[in-house]
Coordinates of C-alpha atoms in Angstrom, one line a residue:
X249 CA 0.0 0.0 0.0
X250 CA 1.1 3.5 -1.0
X251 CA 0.0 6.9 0.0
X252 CA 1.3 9.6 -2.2
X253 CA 3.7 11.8 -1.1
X254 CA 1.4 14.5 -3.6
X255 CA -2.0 13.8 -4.5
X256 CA -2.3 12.4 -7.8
X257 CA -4.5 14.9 -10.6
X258 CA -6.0 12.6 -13.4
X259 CA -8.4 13.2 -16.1
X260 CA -11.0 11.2 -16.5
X261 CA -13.0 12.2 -19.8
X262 CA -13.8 15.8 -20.5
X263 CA -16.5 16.1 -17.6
X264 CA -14.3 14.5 -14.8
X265 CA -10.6 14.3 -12.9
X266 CA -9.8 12.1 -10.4
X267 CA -7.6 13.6 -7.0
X268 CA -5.7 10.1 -6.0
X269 CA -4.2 9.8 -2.8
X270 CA -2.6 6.6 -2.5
X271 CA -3.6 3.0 -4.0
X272 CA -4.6 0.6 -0.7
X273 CA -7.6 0.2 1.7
X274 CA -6.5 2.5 4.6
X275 CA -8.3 4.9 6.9
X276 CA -5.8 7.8 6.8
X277 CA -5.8 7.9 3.2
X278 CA -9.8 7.8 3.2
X279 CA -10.4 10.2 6.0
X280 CA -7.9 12.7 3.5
X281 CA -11.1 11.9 0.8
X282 CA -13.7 12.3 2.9
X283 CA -11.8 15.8 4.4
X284 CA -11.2 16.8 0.7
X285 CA -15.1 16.2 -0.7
X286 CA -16.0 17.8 2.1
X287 CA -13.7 20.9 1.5
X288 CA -14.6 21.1 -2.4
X289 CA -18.4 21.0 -1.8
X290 CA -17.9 23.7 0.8
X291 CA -16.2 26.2 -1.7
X292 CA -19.1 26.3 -4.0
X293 CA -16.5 26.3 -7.2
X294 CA -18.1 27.1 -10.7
X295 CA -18.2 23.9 -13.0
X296 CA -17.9 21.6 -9.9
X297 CA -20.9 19.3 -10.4
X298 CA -20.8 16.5 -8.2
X299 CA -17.9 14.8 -6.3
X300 CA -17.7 11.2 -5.4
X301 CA -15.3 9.7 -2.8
X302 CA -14.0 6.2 -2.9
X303 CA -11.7 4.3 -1.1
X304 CA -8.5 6.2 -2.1
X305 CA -9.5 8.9 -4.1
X306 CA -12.1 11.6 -4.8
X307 CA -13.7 11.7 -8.5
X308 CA -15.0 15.6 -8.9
X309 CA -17.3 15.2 -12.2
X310 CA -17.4 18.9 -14.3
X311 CA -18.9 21.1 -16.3
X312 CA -16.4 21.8 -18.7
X313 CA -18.0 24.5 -20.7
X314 CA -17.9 26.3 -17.0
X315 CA -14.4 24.5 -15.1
X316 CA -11.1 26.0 -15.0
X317 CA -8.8 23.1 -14.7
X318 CA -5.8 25.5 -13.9
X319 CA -7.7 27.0 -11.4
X320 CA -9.3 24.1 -9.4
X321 CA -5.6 22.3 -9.3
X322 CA -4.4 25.5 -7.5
X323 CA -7.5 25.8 -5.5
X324 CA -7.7 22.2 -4.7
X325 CA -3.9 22.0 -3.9
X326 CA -4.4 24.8 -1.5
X327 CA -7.6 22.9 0.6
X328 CA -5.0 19.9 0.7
X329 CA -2.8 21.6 2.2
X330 CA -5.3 22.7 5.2
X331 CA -7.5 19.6 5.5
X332 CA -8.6 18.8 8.8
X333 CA -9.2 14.7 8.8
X334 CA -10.0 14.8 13.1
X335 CA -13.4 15.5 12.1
X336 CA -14.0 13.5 10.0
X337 CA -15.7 10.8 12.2
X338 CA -19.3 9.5 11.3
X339 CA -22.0 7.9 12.6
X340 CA -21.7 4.2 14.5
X341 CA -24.4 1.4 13.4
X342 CA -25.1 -1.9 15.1
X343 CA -26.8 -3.8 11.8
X344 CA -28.8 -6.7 12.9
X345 CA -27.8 -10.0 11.1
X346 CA -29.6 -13.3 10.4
X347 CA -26.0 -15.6 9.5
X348 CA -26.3 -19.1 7.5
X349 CA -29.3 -21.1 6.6
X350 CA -30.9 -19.2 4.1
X351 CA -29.7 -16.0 4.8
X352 CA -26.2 -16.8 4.6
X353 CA -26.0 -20.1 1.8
X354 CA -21.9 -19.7 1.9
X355 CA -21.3 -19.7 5.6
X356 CA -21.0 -23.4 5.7
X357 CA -18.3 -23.5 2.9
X358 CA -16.1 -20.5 4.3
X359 CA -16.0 -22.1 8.1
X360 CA -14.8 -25.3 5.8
X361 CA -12.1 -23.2 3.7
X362 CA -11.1 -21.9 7.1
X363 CA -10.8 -25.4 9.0
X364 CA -14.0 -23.5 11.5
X365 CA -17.2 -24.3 13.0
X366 CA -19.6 -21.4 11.6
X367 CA -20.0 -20.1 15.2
X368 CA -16.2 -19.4 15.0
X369 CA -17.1 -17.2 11.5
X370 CA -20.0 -15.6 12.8
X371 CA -18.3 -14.6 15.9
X372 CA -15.2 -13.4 14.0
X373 CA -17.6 -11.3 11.7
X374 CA -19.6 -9.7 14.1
X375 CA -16.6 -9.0 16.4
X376 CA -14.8 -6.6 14.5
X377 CA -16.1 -2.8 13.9
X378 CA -16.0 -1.9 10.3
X379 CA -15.5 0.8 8.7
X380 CA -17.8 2.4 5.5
X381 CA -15.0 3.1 3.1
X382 CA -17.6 4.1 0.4
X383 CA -20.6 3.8 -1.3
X384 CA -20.7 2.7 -5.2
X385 CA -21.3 0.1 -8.1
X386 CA -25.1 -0.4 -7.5
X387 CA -26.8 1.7 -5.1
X388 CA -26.6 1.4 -1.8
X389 CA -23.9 -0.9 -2.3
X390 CA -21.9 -0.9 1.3
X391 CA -18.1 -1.3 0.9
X392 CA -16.4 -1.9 3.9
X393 CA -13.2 -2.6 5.3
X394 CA -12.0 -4.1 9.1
X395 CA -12.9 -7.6 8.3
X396 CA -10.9 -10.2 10.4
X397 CA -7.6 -11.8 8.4
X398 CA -8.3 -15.2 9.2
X399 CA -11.8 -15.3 7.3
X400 CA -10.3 -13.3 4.5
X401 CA -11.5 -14.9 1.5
X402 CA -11.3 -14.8 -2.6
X403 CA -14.2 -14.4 -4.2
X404 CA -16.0 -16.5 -6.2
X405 CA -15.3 -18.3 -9.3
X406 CA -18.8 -18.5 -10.6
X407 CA -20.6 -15.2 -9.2
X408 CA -24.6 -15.3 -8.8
X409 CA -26.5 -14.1 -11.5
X410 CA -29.0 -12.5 -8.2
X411 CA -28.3 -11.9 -4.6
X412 CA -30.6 -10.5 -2.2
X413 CA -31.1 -7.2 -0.8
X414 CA -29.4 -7.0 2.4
X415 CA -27.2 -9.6 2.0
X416 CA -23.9 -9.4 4.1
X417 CA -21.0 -10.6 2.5
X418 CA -17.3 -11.0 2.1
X419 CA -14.8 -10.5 -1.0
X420 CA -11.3 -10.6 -0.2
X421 CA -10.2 -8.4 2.6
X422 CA -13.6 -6.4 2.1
X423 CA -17.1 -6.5 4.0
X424 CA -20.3 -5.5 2.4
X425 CA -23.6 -4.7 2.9
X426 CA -25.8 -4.6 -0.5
X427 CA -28.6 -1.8 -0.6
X428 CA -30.6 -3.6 -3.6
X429 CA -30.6 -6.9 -5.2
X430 CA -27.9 -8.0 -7.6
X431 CA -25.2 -9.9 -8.7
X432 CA -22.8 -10.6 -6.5
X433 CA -19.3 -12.9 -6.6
X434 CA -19.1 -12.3 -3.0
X435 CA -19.5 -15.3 -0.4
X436 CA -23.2 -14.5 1.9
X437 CA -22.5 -14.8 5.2
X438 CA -25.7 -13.4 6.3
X439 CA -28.3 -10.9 5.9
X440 CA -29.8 -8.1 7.3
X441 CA -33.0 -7.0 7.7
X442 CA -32.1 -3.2 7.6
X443 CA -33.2 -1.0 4.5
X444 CA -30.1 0.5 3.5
X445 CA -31.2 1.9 0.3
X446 CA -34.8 3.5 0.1
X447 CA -34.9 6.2 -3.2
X448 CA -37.7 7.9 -1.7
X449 CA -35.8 8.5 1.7
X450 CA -33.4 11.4 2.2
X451 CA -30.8 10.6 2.0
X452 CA -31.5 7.4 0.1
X453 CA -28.3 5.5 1.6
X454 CA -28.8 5.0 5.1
X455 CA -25.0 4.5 5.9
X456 CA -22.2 7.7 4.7
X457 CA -18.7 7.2 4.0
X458 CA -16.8 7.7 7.5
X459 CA -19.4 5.9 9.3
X460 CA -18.7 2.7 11.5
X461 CA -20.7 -0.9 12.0
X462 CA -20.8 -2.8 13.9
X463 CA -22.9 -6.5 12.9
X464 CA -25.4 -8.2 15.6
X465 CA -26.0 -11.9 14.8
X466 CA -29.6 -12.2 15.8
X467 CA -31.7 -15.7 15.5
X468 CA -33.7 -16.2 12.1
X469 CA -36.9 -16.5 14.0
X470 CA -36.8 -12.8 14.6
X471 CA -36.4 -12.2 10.7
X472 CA -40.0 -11.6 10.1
X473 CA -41.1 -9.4 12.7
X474 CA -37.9 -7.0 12.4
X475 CA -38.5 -7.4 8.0
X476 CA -42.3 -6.0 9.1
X477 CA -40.8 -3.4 11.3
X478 CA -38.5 -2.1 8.4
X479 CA -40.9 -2.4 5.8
X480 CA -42.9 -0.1 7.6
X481 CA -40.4 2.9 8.0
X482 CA -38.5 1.5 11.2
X483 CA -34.6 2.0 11.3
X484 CA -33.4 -1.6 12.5
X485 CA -30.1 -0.2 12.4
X486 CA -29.2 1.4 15.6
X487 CA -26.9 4.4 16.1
X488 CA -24.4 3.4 19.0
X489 CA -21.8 5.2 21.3
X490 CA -19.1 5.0 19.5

């Protein structure tokens, strides 16, 4: 993993650049893209249409009939050099989470890869306290990072052709939590009964880059009534001291 000593300035069409920071999964580097799309929004620069942070880097999309490249490098450059990352510190979630069965067809086969019964999974999943890295590819589509080493695992050769909404899974040293249905090479570990994309809620995503979960295995028995609960406008997610 490498964080540049110099942001990185890339084009990326004629209506986009990308501000790079480094090229690993790591917190300081994210907290620099959070502080950063924070920073630009605030400014209110002409031709700056929307700004989208991922893991290492923050994509600021243009209008270029309106954007001075020149001028947003020096600008940009110059909020760099004053970013505040201490407060950049979100929200903390405990997710409920119905594991195997069903909800979770993979579990099985990862405690296997691993050489562990699936309490040993579960208990190593919902252990840790992960952090929301950023939110992209479909929406309300979760990336994570924090997972436990020992139940890293590949993804799959033969990804689903359809996944469930909620489902909490694992790719590699990555967590998610998936806002819709969709395809998915990931291994499902679980799922949650939590809405985490609505389009008609504001915000639509329920979890922001920065924020923090935290999973709660909870029995499958209790899927129904806590699906009822959600369906009808509940938040089964629960902020927590963090």
């Amino acid at each position: 993993m490498t964080t540049h000593t110099e942001p990185l300035f890339l084009d990326a069409g004629d209506a986009a650049l990308v501000i790079e920071f480094g090229d690993g999964i790591d917190a300081n580097i994210n907290a620099r893209v959070l502080a950063l799309d924070a920073a630009v929004l605030a400014a209110g620069i002409v031709g700056v249409v929307e700004t989208v942070p991922t893991y290492r880097s923050l994509m600021v999309q243009v209008d270029p009939l309106t954007f001075d490249y020149d001028a947003f490098v020096t600008r940009a450059k110059a909020l760099i050099a004053g970013l505040d990352v201490k407060g950049i510190n979100g929200k903390r979630w405990r997710v409920p989470v119905v594991y195997g069965g069903e909800f979770g067809i993979d579990l099985d086969d990862v405690a296997e890869r691993h050489k562990m019964t699936r309490n040993e999974v579960i208990s190593r999943h919902a252990d840790a306290i992960y952090r929301v890295y950023m939110i992209g590819f479909m929406p309300g589509y979760t990336y994570l990072g924090g997972l436990d080493p020992k139940i890293m695992t590949p993804r799959r050769l033969d990804p689903r052709a359809m996944t469930p909404a909620g489902s909490v899974s694992i790719g590699g040293i990555q967590a998610l939590i998936a806002g819709c249905a969709m395809p998915s090479g990931w291994h499902l570990l679980g799922r949650s009964p939590a809405i985490t994309f609505l389009a008609t809620r504001e915000p639509a995503t329920l979890f922001a880059p920065g924020d923090e979960l935290v999973f709660e295995p909870v029995d499958a028995s209790r899927w129904d009534g806590l699906a009822k609960r959600a369906a009808a406008g509940e938040l089964i997610a629960e902020i927590i001291p963090a």
